Every structure is written in structure tokens, then in C-alpha cells.
Amino acid sequence: MISCESISIQFGSEVVVENLSFSLQKGSSLALIGPNGCGKTSLLKILAGLARPSHGQVLYGTDTKNNHENPLQKNLSCLYLSALPAFFLDQSCLENLNLYLSCYNKTYHIDYARELFSKAGLSKKMNSPVRTLSTGQKRKLTLICAVLTLPDLLLADEPSLGLDKNGVTFCLEIFNKLKENNVSFIIASHDDVIVKWCSDVLPLGSFSSQTRNAVPKKLMAIL
């Protein structure tokens, strides 16, 4: 579905990611782990087509003769969830949701939306301006957007940031719904619960030998 070939990320004289290659199959989930500044967010932006690597390329699709360096050119629905949710603060949650889905030419059933808002504990916030939401509530709204968008590939940067225990449970519930629909995931996270949910782990930056030894051999081989 997506593969990175010899990706390097450099800021000035500092190389944060060097010669990284890996591939992700349809329906798989990969956790990016590592210390702050190791390149997790930068890599997600490159995979989303929002930035370019210093070296290397990202290929989308399974046809090697017709791969593209942009997910949109491959008709691949790619959703990037930033660590800092971006909404129109003076618009309601429902208005933001409608705008969000219109960008992907998606529609939804209002009853299903109400069910999701209820599970997220946001029933009373559906018609309230987003500026009235807490950080955790905004994070839940992005997850609702994600499950209704139903992308081919979900790129999530710290999806549990700001969430309490119930919020993390809701996050995993959304991820499981997406997984049932064969959505692929690449998730940058420091949350052990989120990392353990993923089928594979890719460490970036410097790690202790104990952490590196816990990584599947098929991924360790590319480091």
C-alpha cells in the first residue's frame, strides 16, 4: 500500500532520520516510537504528502510501474490527524464535521453521528462552538471525523494526547471500527496502550537495547 525508500530527514546540519526504508500493507498498523525530536511528526507529514524528505521517496499503491509520490495522485484516501487539532473555533462541532467530510466527498447518517458523539461524551456539545471544547474533547472530535471519513490510510500524531482513561478507550474503539473496514494505520505515540494496539513497531532515534530487542525482527532489519 505504501513504502518508504531510503528516507532521510535533515534540518540544517542535523540528520534526524537517515536511510529509512519500510513498507506497510493494507489493513496493517504501525507505531512510530522514539524520543522527542527523533522525526516522528516529520515522517508522518512526509507520508501525508505535506512535506518532502531530504532524501528518498514515498511510493503508494501495489503497482510498481505506476506508483506515485503523492497519495492523491494514486486515488488513495489519506487522513492526517495532527497532534494539535485544527478546527474553525467559532463554528459548531457539527458544522466542523460537515466541512471536514465535504473535503473527502463523504456523507453520514445523523443518527450514527449522534451515537458517536454520545459515546465520546459530547452529546451536549454537538451544536456548541469548538472553542468551548477542552483539549481532550477536541481530540475526540478528530476521532469522530476519522471514523466517518473512513480513509484508506490513517496517519495519527499522538492520537491519545490529552485524553483521560475513558478517552483512550474511545480512541481504541474508533481504531477498531476503522480496522474492521481494512483501514491502514501509522501512528506516532508515547502511549504504551496505543503502541501495544498496533501490530508492528518502528523505533526512531536512540533507544536502549532493551527497547530495541522488543521490536519485531522484520522491522529491526531495516534500522
Coordinates of C-alpha atoms in Angstrom, one line a residue:
M1 CA 0.0 0.0 0.0
I2 CA 2.7 2.4 1.0
S3 CA 6.5 2.1 1.1
C4 CA 9.4 4.4 2.1
E5 CA 12.7 4.0 0.2
S6 CA 15.9 5.3 1.8
I7 CA 14.1 8.2 3.5
S8 CA 16.3 10.8 5.3
I9 CA 15.2 13.9 7.1
Q10 CA 17.6 16.7 7.8
F11 CA 17.3 20.1 9.4
G12 CA 20.4 22.2 8.7
S13 CA 23.3 20.0 9.7
E14 CA 21.2 17.8 11.9
V15 CA 20.1 14.5 10.5
V16 CA 17.1 13.1 12.5
V17 CA 16.2 10.2 10.2
E18 CA 18.8 8.5 8.0
N19 CA 18.2 6.0 5.2
L20 CA 14.9 4.6 6.5
S21 CA 13.1 2.0 4.4
F22 CA 9.9 0.1 5.2
S23 CA 6.6 -0.9 3.7
L24 CA 3.0 -1.1 5.1
Q25 CA 0.4 -3.5 3.7
K26 CA -3.3 -2.8 3.5
G27 CA -5.0 -3.2 6.9
S28 CA -1.8 -3.2 8.9
S29 CA -0.9 -0.9 11.8
L30 CA 2.5 0.5 12.6
A31 CA 3.5 2.5 15.7
L32 CA 6.3 5.1 15.4
I33 CA 8.1 5.4 18.7
G34 CA 11.1 7.4 19.9
P35 CA 12.1 10.4 21.9
N36 CA 11.1 14.0 21.2
G37 CA 12.8 15.4 18.1
C38 CA 13.5 12.0 16.5
G39 CA 11.5 12.7 13.4
K40 CA 8.1 11.0 14.1
T41 CA 5.9 14.0 13.2
S42 CA 8.1 15.0 10.2
L43 CA 7.9 11.5 8.9
L44 CA 4.1 11.5 9.2
K45 CA 3.9 14.8 7.3
I46 CA 6.1 13.3 4.5
L47 CA 3.8 10.2 4.3
A48 CA 0.8 12.5 4.1
G49 CA 2.3 14.5 1.2
L50 CA 2.6 17.6 3.3
A51 CA 6.4 17.8 3.2
R52 CA 9.3 16.3 1.3
P53 CA 12.1 14.2 2.6
S54 CA 15.7 15.4 2.4
H55 CA 16.4 12.2 0.5
G56 CA 14.5 9.2 -0.7
Q57 CA 10.9 8.7 -1.7
V58 CA 7.5 7.5 -0.6
L59 CA 5.5 5.3 -3.0
Y60 CA 1.8 4.5 -2.9
G61 CA -0.1 1.5 -4.3
T62 CA 0.9 -2.0 -5.3
D63 CA 1.6 -1.5 -9.0
T64 CA 5.4 -0.7 -9.0
K65 CA 5.1 0.6 -12.6
N66 CA 2.5 3.2 -11.7
N67 CA 3.5 4.3 -8.2
H68 CA 3.2 7.9 -7.3
E69 CA 4.8 10.2 -4.8
N70 CA 1.5 11.7 -3.7
P71 CA -1.4 9.8 -2.2
L72 CA -4.0 11.9 -4.1
Q73 CA -2.4 11.0 -7.4
K74 CA -2.9 7.4 -6.6
N75 CA -6.5 8.0 -5.5
L76 CA -5.5 6.9 -2.0
S77 CA -7.7 8.4 0.7
C78 CA -5.1 9.6 3.3
L79 CA -6.2 11.3 6.6
Y80 CA -3.6 13.0 8.7
L81 CA -4.5 13.7 12.4
S82 CA -2.2 16.4 13.7
A83 CA -1.1 16.4 17.4
L84 CA -2.8 19.8 17.5
P85 CA -6.3 19.5 16.2
A86 CA -7.3 22.3 13.8
F87 CA -10.9 23.4 13.7
F88 CA -12.9 26.6 13.0
L89 CA -13.3 27.6 16.6
D90 CA -16.4 29.8 16.2
Q91 CA -18.3 27.0 14.2
S92 CA -20.1 24.2 16.0
C93 CA -18.8 20.7 16.2
L94 CA -21.4 19.5 13.7
E95 CA -20.6 22.3 11.3
N96 CA -16.9 21.4 11.5
L97 CA -17.7 17.8 11.0
N98 CA -19.7 18.6 7.9
L99 CA -16.9 20.7 6.5
Y100 CA -14.4 18.1 7.3
L101 CA -16.3 15.3 5.4
S102 CA -17.1 17.6 2.5
C103 CA -13.3 17.7 1.8
Y104 CA -13.4 14.0 1.2
N105 CA -16.8 13.9 -0.6
K106 CA -18.2 11.9 2.3
T107 CA -21.7 11.9 3.8
Y108 CA -23.0 10.3 7.0
H109 CA -26.2 9.4 8.8
I110 CA -27.1 11.9 11.5
D111 CA -28.2 9.1 13.9
Y112 CA -24.8 7.5 13.6
A113 CA -23.1 10.8 14.3
R114 CA -25.3 11.3 17.4
E115 CA -24.3 7.8 18.6
L116 CA -20.6 8.6 18.2
F117 CA -20.9 12.0 20.0
S118 CA -22.8 10.2 22.8
K119 CA -20.0 7.6 23.2
A120 CA -17.5 10.4 23.2
G121 CA -19.4 12.2 25.9
L122 CA -20.0 15.1 23.6
S123 CA -23.8 14.9 23.1
K124 CA -24.4 18.3 24.6
K125 CA -21.6 19.8 22.5
M126 CA -22.8 18.9 19.0
N127 CA -24.1 22.4 18.3
S128 CA -21.7 24.3 20.5
P129 CA -18.7 26.3 19.1
V130 CA -15.5 24.2 19.1
R131 CA -13.8 26.9 21.2
T132 CA -15.9 25.6 24.2
L133 CA -14.3 22.2 24.0
S134 CA -11.3 21.1 26.1
T135 CA -8.2 19.7 24.5
G136 CA -9.3 16.2 25.1
Q137 CA -12.8 16.9 23.7
K138 CA -11.2 18.3 20.5
R139 CA -9.2 15.2 20.2
K140 CA -12.4 13.1 20.5
L141 CA -13.9 15.3 17.7
T142 CA -11.0 14.5 15.4
L143 CA -11.5 10.7 16.1
I144 CA -15.2 11.1 15.1
C145 CA -14.1 12.8 11.9
A146 CA -11.7 10.0 11.3
V147 CA -14.3 7.1 11.6
L148 CA -16.8 9.0 9.5
T149 CA -14.2 9.8 6.8
L150 CA -13.2 6.1 6.6
P151 CA -9.8 6.7 4.9
D152 CA -7.6 4.1 3.3
L153 CA -4.7 5.2 5.4
L154 CA -4.8 7.0 8.8
L155 CA -1.7 8.9 9.9
A156 CA -2.1 9.9 13.5
D157 CA 0.2 12.0 15.6
E158 CA -0.2 11.4 19.3
P159 CA -3.9 10.4 19.0
S160 CA -4.4 9.9 22.8
L161 CA -2.8 13.2 23.7
G162 CA -5.0 15.0 26.3
L163 CA -7.3 12.0 26.7
D164 CA -8.3 10.5 30.0
K165 CA -8.7 6.8 30.5
N166 CA -12.2 6.8 29.1
G167 CA -11.0 8.9 26.2
V168 CA -8.2 6.4 25.4
T169 CA -10.9 3.6 25.4
F170 CA -12.9 5.6 23.0
C171 CA -9.9 6.1 20.8
L172 CA -9.2 2.4 20.6
E173 CA -12.9 1.8 19.9
I174 CA -12.7 4.1 16.9
F175 CA -9.5 2.5 15.7
N176 CA -11.1 -1.0 15.9
K177 CA -14.1 0.3 13.8
L178 CA -11.6 1.5 11.2
K179 CA -9.6 -1.7 11.3
E180 CA -12.8 -3.7 10.7
N181 CA -13.0 -1.7 7.4
N182 CA -9.4 -2.6 6.5
V183 CA -8.0 0.8 7.2
S184 CA -4.2 1.0 7.5
F185 CA -2.6 2.9 10.3
I186 CA 0.8 4.7 11.0
I187 CA 0.7 6.1 14.5
A188 CA 3.3 8.2 16.3
S189 CA 2.7 7.8 20.1
H190 CA 4.3 7.7 23.5
D191 CA 1.3 5.9 24.9
D192 CA 2.0 2.3 25.7
V193 CA -1.7 1.4 25.3
I194 CA -1.8 2.8 21.7
V195 CA 1.6 1.3 20.8
K196 CA 0.6 -2.2 22.0
W197 CA -2.6 -2.0 19.9
C198 CA -0.5 -1.7 16.8
S199 CA 0.6 -4.9 15.0
D200 CA 4.2 -3.6 14.5
V201 CA 6.5 -1.1 16.0
L202 CA 9.2 1.1 14.3
P203 CA 11.6 2.8 16.7
L204 CA 13.3 6.1 15.6
G205 CA 16.2 7.8 17.3
S206 CA 18.4 6.4 20.1
F207 CA 16.9 3.6 22.1
S208 CA 18.1 1.3 24.9
S209 CA 19.0 -2.2 23.9
Q210 CA 16.0 -3.5 25.9
T211 CA 13.5 -1.4 23.9
R212 CA 15.2 -2.3 20.6
N213 CA 15.2 -6.0 21.4
A214 CA 11.4 -5.8 21.9
V215 CA 10.9 -4.7 18.3
P216 CA 9.8 -7.4 15.7
K217 CA 12.8 -8.7 13.7
K218 CA 11.2 -7.8 10.4
L219 CA 11.3 -4.1 11.4
M220 CA 14.6 -4.3 13.1
A221 CA 16.1 -5.4 9.9
I222 CA 15.6 -2.0 8.3
L223 CA 17.2 0.1 11.0

